[in-house]
mmCIF file of C-alpha atoms in Angstrom:
data_model
loop_
_atom_site.group_PDB
_atom_site.id
_atom_site.type_symbol
_atom_site.label_atom_id
_atom_site.label_comp_id
_atom_site.label_asym_id
_atom_site.label_seq_id
_atom_site.Cartn_x
_atom_site.Cartn_y
_atom_site.Cartn_z
ATOM 1 C CA GLY P 11 -45.808 20.454 32.620
ATOM 2 C CA GLN P 12 -44.266 17.494 30.728
ATOM 3 C CA GLN P 13 -42.620 18.338 27.227
ATOM 4 C CA LEU P 14 -41.394 16.188 24.531
ATOM 5 C CA ASN P 15 -38.801 17.317 21.932
ATOM 6 C CA GLN P 16 -38.754 16.024 18.668
ATOM 7 C CA SER P 17 -35.576 15.908 15.921
ATOM 8 C CA PRO P 18 -35.228 16.802 13.329
ATOM 9 C CA GLN P 19 -38.023 19.125 12.934
ATOM 10 C CA SER P 20 -37.749 18.501 9.342
ATOM 11 C CA MET P 21 -36.306 16.183 6.686
ATOM 12 C CA PHE P 22 -35.798 15.732 3.035
ATOM 13 C CA ILE P 23 -34.561 12.517 1.712
ATOM 14 C CA GLN P 24 -34.442 10.621 -1.490
ATOM 15 C CA GLU P 25 -36.629 7.456 -2.003
ATOM 16 C CA GLY P 26 -34.863 4.248 -0.922
ATOM 17 C CA GLU P 27 -33.151 6.014 1.772
ATOM 18 C CA ASP P 28 -33.559 5.106 5.687
ATOM 19 C CA VAL P 29 -34.649 7.758 8.108
ATOM 20 C CA SER P 30 -33.864 8.188 11.766
ATOM 21 C CA MET P 31 -35.803 10.712 14.051
ATOM 22 C CA ASN P 32 -35.932 10.671 17.884
ATOM 23 C CA CYS P 33 -37.786 11.976 20.895
ATOM 24 C CA THR P 34 -36.910 13.279 23.858
ATOM 25 C CA SER P 35 -38.005 14.215 27.457
ATOM 26 C CA SER P 36 -36.923 15.758 30.739
ATOM 27 C CA SER P 37 -39.321 13.131 32.705
ATOM 28 C CA ILE P 38 -39.836 9.478 32.493
ATOM 29 C CA PHE P 39 -42.379 8.340 30.496
ATOM 30 C CA ASN P 40 -43.690 4.858 31.013
ATOM 31 C CA THR P 41 -45.343 4.775 27.494
ATOM 32 C CA TRP P 42 -44.084 5.902 24.444
ATOM 33 C CA LEU P 43 -46.418 6.215 21.377
ATOM 34 C CA TRP P 44 -45.298 7.205 17.781
ATOM 35 C CA TYR P 45 -47.961 8.610 15.541
ATOM 36 C CA LYS P 46 -48.139 9.641 11.659
ATOM 37 C CA GLN P 47 -50.204 12.452 10.237
ATOM 38 C CA ASP P 48 -51.117 13.072 6.766
ATOM 39 C CA PRO P 49 -52.404 16.275 5.548
ATOM 40 C CA GLY P 50 -55.805 17.031 6.410
ATOM 41 C CA GLU P 51 -56.047 14.031 8.728
ATOM 42 C CA GLY P 52 -55.779 12.952 12.441
ATOM 43 C CA PRO P 53 -53.022 11.313 13.662
ATOM 44 C CA VAL P 54 -52.972 7.576 13.072
ATOM 45 C CA LEU P 55 -50.812 5.366 15.655
ATOM 46 C CA LEU P 56 -47.780 3.471 14.297
ATOM 47 C CA ILE P 57 -46.088 1.759 17.030
ATOM 48 C CA ALA P 58 -46.529 1.475 20.922
ATOM 49 C CA LEU P 59 -43.682 1.005 23.248
ATOM 50 C CA TYR P 60 -44.647 -0.073 26.766
ATOM 51 C CA LYS P 61 -41.201 -1.435 28.702
ATOM 52 C CA ALA P 62 -37.799 0.496 28.867
ATOM 53 C CA GLY P 63 -35.367 -1.236 25.936
ATOM 54 C CA GLU P 64 -38.352 -2.561 24.112
ATOM 55 C CA LEU P 65 -37.571 -2.757 20.527
ATOM 56 C CA THR P 66 -40.636 -3.370 18.091
ATOM 57 C CA SER P 67 -40.988 -3.173 14.733
ATOM 58 C CA ASN P 68 -44.313 -2.624 12.022
ATOM 59 C CA GLY P 69 -43.111 -3.334 8.815
ATOM 60 C CA ARG P 70 -40.539 -0.920 7.607
ATOM 61 C CA LEU P 71 -40.810 0.894 10.821
ATOM 62 C CA THR P 72 -39.058 0.370 14.118
ATOM 63 C CA ALA P 73 -39.100 2.015 17.195
ATOM 64 C CA GLN P 74 -37.289 1.650 20.456
ATOM 65 C CA PHE P 75 -37.989 2.519 24.165
ATOM 66 C CA GLY P 76 -35.013 4.267 25.988
ATOM 67 C CA ILE P 77 -33.417 2.624 28.805
ATOM 68 C CA THR P 78 -33.794 5.700 30.802
ATOM 69 C CA ARG P 79 -37.301 6.209 29.727
ATOM 70 C CA LYS P 80 -36.846 9.685 28.751
ATOM 71 C CA ASP P 81 -36.100 9.086 25.002
ATOM 72 C CA SER P 82 -37.511 7.053 22.047
ATOM 73 C CA PHE P 83 -36.613 6.931 18.497
ATOM 74 C CA LEU P 84 -38.173 5.747 15.289
ATOM 75 C CA ASN P 85 -36.635 4.101 12.171
ATOM 76 C CA ILE P 86 -38.192 3.960 8.781
ATOM 77 C CA SER P 87 -36.173 1.659 6.145
ATOM 78 C CA ALA P 88 -36.122 1.922 2.401
ATOM 79 C CA SER P 89 -38.646 4.920 2.260
ATOM 80 C CA ILE P 90 -41.093 5.505 -0.127
ATOM 81 C CA PRO P 91 -43.344 8.292 -1.252
ATOM 82 C CA SER P 92 -46.187 7.609 0.537
ATOM 83 C CA ASP P 93 -44.036 7.789 3.988
ATOM 84 C CA VAL P 94 -44.511 11.641 3.557
ATOM 85 C CA GLY P 95 -46.384 13.271 6.317
ATOM 86 C CA ILE P 96 -45.454 14.355 10.054
ATOM 87 C CA TYR P 97 -44.422 11.934 12.809
ATOM 88 C CA PHE P 98 -44.960 12.652 16.301
ATOM 89 C CA CYS P 99 -44.123 11.091 19.618
ATOM 90 C CA ALA P 100 -46.646 11.079 22.290
ATOM 91 C CA GLY P 101 -46.820 9.767 25.850
ATOM 92 C CA PRO P 102 -49.171 9.837 28.690
ATOM 93 C CA GLY P 103 -48.932 13.101 30.659
ATOM 94 C CA GLY P 104 -49.876 14.073 34.069
ATOM 95 C CA THR P 105 -52.131 11.872 36.692
ATOM 96 C CA SER P 106 -54.620 11.401 33.754
ATOM 97 C CA TYR P 107 -53.459 8.280 31.657
ATOM 98 C CA GLY P 108 -55.491 8.721 28.626
ATOM 99 C CA LYS P 109 -54.304 12.516 28.330
ATOM 100 C CA LEU P 110 -51.538 12.346 25.824
ATOM 101 C CA THR P 111 -48.641 14.890 25.491
ATOM 102 C CA PHE P 112 -47.355 15.438 21.898
ATOM 103 C CA GLY P 113 -44.148 16.252 20.546
ATOM 104 C CA GLN P 114 -43.915 18.877 18.078
ATOM 105 C CA GLY P 115 -43.414 16.782 15.069
ATOM 106 C CA THR P 116 -41.093 15.870 12.479
ATOM 107 C CA ILE P 117 -41.836 16.933 8.721
ATOM 108 C CA LEU P 118 -40.871 13.864 6.585
ATOM 109 C CA THR P 119 -40.541 14.956 2.604
ATOM 110 C CA VAL P 120 -39.375 11.990 0.454
ATOM 111 C CA HIS P 121 -38.201 12.693 -3.032
ATOM 112 C CA PRO P 122 -38.981 10.250 -5.897
ATOM 113 C CA GLY B 30 -69.649 4.888 10.289
ATOM 114 C CA ALA B 31 -66.482 3.002 11.088
ATOM 115 C CA GLY B 32 -64.141 5.844 12.257
ATOM 116 C CA VAL B 33 -64.255 9.150 14.294
ATOM 117 C CA SER B 34 -66.283 11.690 12.608
ATOM 118 C CA GLN B 35 -66.308 15.519 13.092
ATOM 119 C CA SER B 36 -68.230 18.461 11.654
ATOM 120 C CA PRO B 37 -67.736 20.876 10.331
ATOM 121 C CA SER B 38 -64.645 20.198 8.463
ATOM 122 C CA ASN B 39 -63.844 23.872 8.026
ATOM 123 C CA LYS B 40 -65.384 26.796 10.073
ATOM 124 C CA VAL B 41 -64.850 30.388 9.308
ATOM 125 C CA THR B 42 -65.971 32.850 12.102
ATOM 126 C CA GLU B 43 -65.838 36.561 13.087
ATOM 127 C CA LYS B 44 -63.903 37.527 16.255
ATOM 128 C CA GLY B 45 -66.210 37.686 19.007
ATOM 129 C CA LYS B 46 -68.818 35.189 17.712
ATOM 130 C CA ASP B 47 -69.161 31.562 19.707
ATOM 131 C CA VAL B 48 -68.979 28.205 17.742
ATOM 132 C CA GLU B 49 -69.624 24.846 18.167
ATOM 133 C CA LEU B 50 -67.529 21.925 16.932
ATOM 134 C CA ARG B 51 -69.011 18.226 17.083
ATOM 135 C CA CYS B 52 -67.491 15.089 17.289
ATOM 136 C CA ASP B 53 -69.168 11.348 16.636
ATOM 137 C CA PRO B 54 -66.857 8.836 18.623
ATOM 138 C CA ILE B 55 -66.613 5.359 17.375
ATOM 139 C CA SER B 56 -69.764 3.306 18.510
ATOM 140 C CA GLY B 57 -68.954 1.647 21.865
ATOM 141 C CA HIS B 58 -65.472 3.827 22.533
ATOM 142 C CA THR B 59 -65.988 5.178 26.354
ATOM 143 C CA ALA B 60 -63.374 7.447 26.257
ATOM 144 C CA LEU B 61 -63.214 10.786 24.109
ATOM 145 C CA TYR B 62 -60.563 13.313 23.756
ATOM 146 C CA TRP B 63 -60.408 16.847 22.457
ATOM 147 C CA TYR B 64 -57.315 18.169 21.288
ATOM 148 C CA ARG B 65 -55.888 21.501 19.595
ATOM 149 C CA GLN B 66 -53.185 21.723 16.714
ATOM 150 C CA ARG B 67 -51.982 25.090 16.056
ATOM 151 C CA LEU B 68 -50.121 25.511 12.521
ATOM 152 C CA GLY B 69 -46.953 23.792 12.350
ATOM 153 C CA GLN B 70 -47.638 22.510 15.913
ATOM 154 C CA GLY B 71 -48.107 19.091 17.809
ATOM 155 C CA LEU B 72 -51.403 18.274 19.401
ATOM 156 C CA GLU B 73 -52.253 20.079 22.742
ATOM 157 C CA PHE B 74 -54.606 18.169 25.091
ATOM 158 C CA LEU B 75 -57.788 20.037 25.906
ATOM 159 C CA ILE B 76 -60.304 17.844 27.555
ATOM 160 C CA TYR B 77 -61.084 14.084 28.305
ATOM 161 C CA PHE B 78 -64.230 12.390 28.922
ATOM 162 C CA GLN B 79 -64.354 8.494 30.506
ATOM 163 C CA GLY B 80 -67.430 7.149 30.720
ATOM 164 C CA ASN B 81 -69.736 8.410 33.282
ATOM 165 C CA SER B 82 -66.708 10.028 35.350
ATOM 166 C CA ALA B 83 -66.225 13.743 35.801
ATOM 167 C CA PRO B 84 -64.177 14.903 32.779
ATOM 168 C CA ASP B 85 -60.429 16.134 32.701
ATOM 169 C CA LYS B 86 -60.630 19.973 32.084
ATOM 170 C CA SER B 87 -56.972 20.319 32.801
ATOM 171 C CA GLY B 88 -56.152 21.358 29.106
ATOM 172 C CA LEU B 89 -58.502 23.991 28.530
ATOM 173 C CA PRO B 90 -57.152 27.224 28.007
ATOM 174 C CA SER B 91 -59.755 29.366 29.313
ATOM 175 C CA ASP B 92 -63.234 29.502 30.443
ATOM 176 C CA ARG B 93 -64.204 30.526 26.950
ATOM 177 C CA PHE B 94 -63.747 26.953 26.148
ATOM 178 C CA SER B 95 -66.552 24.062 27.479
ATOM 179 C CA ALA B 96 -67.284 20.820 26.252
ATOM 180 C CA GLU B 97 -70.071 18.529 26.642
ATOM 181 C CA ARG B 98 -70.495 14.493 26.087
ATOM 182 C CA THR B 99 -73.828 12.940 26.148
ATOM 183 C CA GLY B 100 -73.452 9.582 27.580
ATOM 184 C CA GLU B 101 -70.996 7.560 25.619
ATOM 185 C CA SER B 102 -71.893 9.204 22.258
ATOM 186 C CA VAL B 103 -71.718 12.660 20.543
ATOM 187 C CA SER B 104 -69.491 15.618 22.037
ATOM 188 C CA THR B 105 -69.785 19.111 21.532
ATOM 189 C CA LEU B 106 -66.764 21.544 21.859
ATOM 190 C CA THR B 107 -68.005 25.218 22.442
ATOM 191 C CA ILE B 108 -65.402 28.273 22.009
ATOM 192 C CA GLN B 109 -67.325 31.514 23.209
ATOM 193 C CA ARG B 110 -66.006 34.957 22.212
ATOM 194 C CA THR B 111 -63.596 33.652 19.704
ATOM 195 C CA GLN B 112 -60.264 35.481 19.558
ATOM 196 C CA GLN B 113 -57.977 35.040 16.502
ATOM 197 C CA GLU B 114 -55.571 33.181 18.660
ATOM 198 C CA ASP B 115 -58.304 30.185 18.547
ATOM 199 C CA SER B 116 -57.643 29.500 15.057
ATOM 200 C CA ALA B 117 -56.664 25.879 14.923
ATOM 201 C CA VAL B 118 -57.297 22.512 13.903
ATOM 202 C CA TYR B 119 -59.651 20.560 16.775
ATOM 203 C CA LEU B 120 -59.495 17.130 16.858
ATOM 204 C CA CYS B 121 -61.384 14.594 18.510
ATOM 205 C CA ALA B 122 -60.156 11.149 19.293
ATOM 206 C CA SER B 123 -61.968 8.209 21.157
ATOM 207 C CA SER B 124 -60.669 4.718 22.811
ATOM 208 C CA LEU B 125 -62.186 1.826 23.820
ATOM 209 C CA GLY B 126 -61.157 2.635 27.561
ATOM 210 C CA SER B 127 -58.954 4.938 29.228
ATOM 211 C CA GLY B 128 -55.380 4.261 29.942
ATOM 212 C CA VAL B 129 -53.305 2.780 27.088
ATOM 213 C CA ASP B 130 -56.013 1.869 24.798
ATOM 214 C CA THR B 131 -55.121 3.155 21.289
ATOM 215 C CA GLN B 132 -56.871 6.839 20.653
ATOM 216 C CA TYR B 133 -58.587 6.666 17.135
ATOM 217 C CA PHE B 134 -58.379 10.476 15.670
ATOM 218 C CA GLY B 135 -61.045 12.235 13.279
ATOM 219 C CA PRO B 136 -60.067 14.229 10.628
ATOM 220 C CA GLY B 137 -60.631 17.426 12.545
ATOM 221 C CA THR B 138 -62.148 20.760 12.314
ATOM 222 C CA ARG B 139 -60.342 23.669 10.997
ATOM 223 C CA LEU B 140 -61.267 27.199 12.683
ATOM 224 C CA THR B 141 -60.353 30.166 11.191
ATOM 225 C CA VAL B 142 -61.353 33.494 13.334
ATOM 226 C CA LEU B 143 -60.834 36.533 11.501
#
């Protein structure tokens, strides 16, 4: 089946630093989604990308849909303590468009 | 309520027992999804309901797992004869329709099988 590989697995950064994480796939995805999960909560959608090459921002977050449609990255600028959490990439898998395939997540820790 | 709700929030059970997990989607959302999240892992798709169509059960790991949905309302995920490897957080999500509509997740049910 389709798999998404995220890197790095975890990051420890100082408040104010910029962060970059990425997601790759062996197969083409037509939509890339980035979610954040806080402890004890379900994931929340941050950014959705629908077109190869698309660059989309949401506040301090910027994400890009790779030209090959096999990768995407998420940048967070000027990190703050509330950015702590697990970041997942996801995309529709198989023939059922609503069914999402998730990466294994990047754990972000921000030191004040 | 405004969001997806799930109950119970935590469930501890003994190996071999059956469990039922409940999901209340956002009112008006026609699509409902169940995912499983093992410790330190991403989410694994289990099953997907869209309106009155036959559900997509392709992610259910074994015949011990089943799910039902009443119309476009509540859904129940049932795990029969639970095993220790079933221990995980079970997350429910709903969306207005299918396709690329945003999926809104509930807080999950943490299942521990002793």
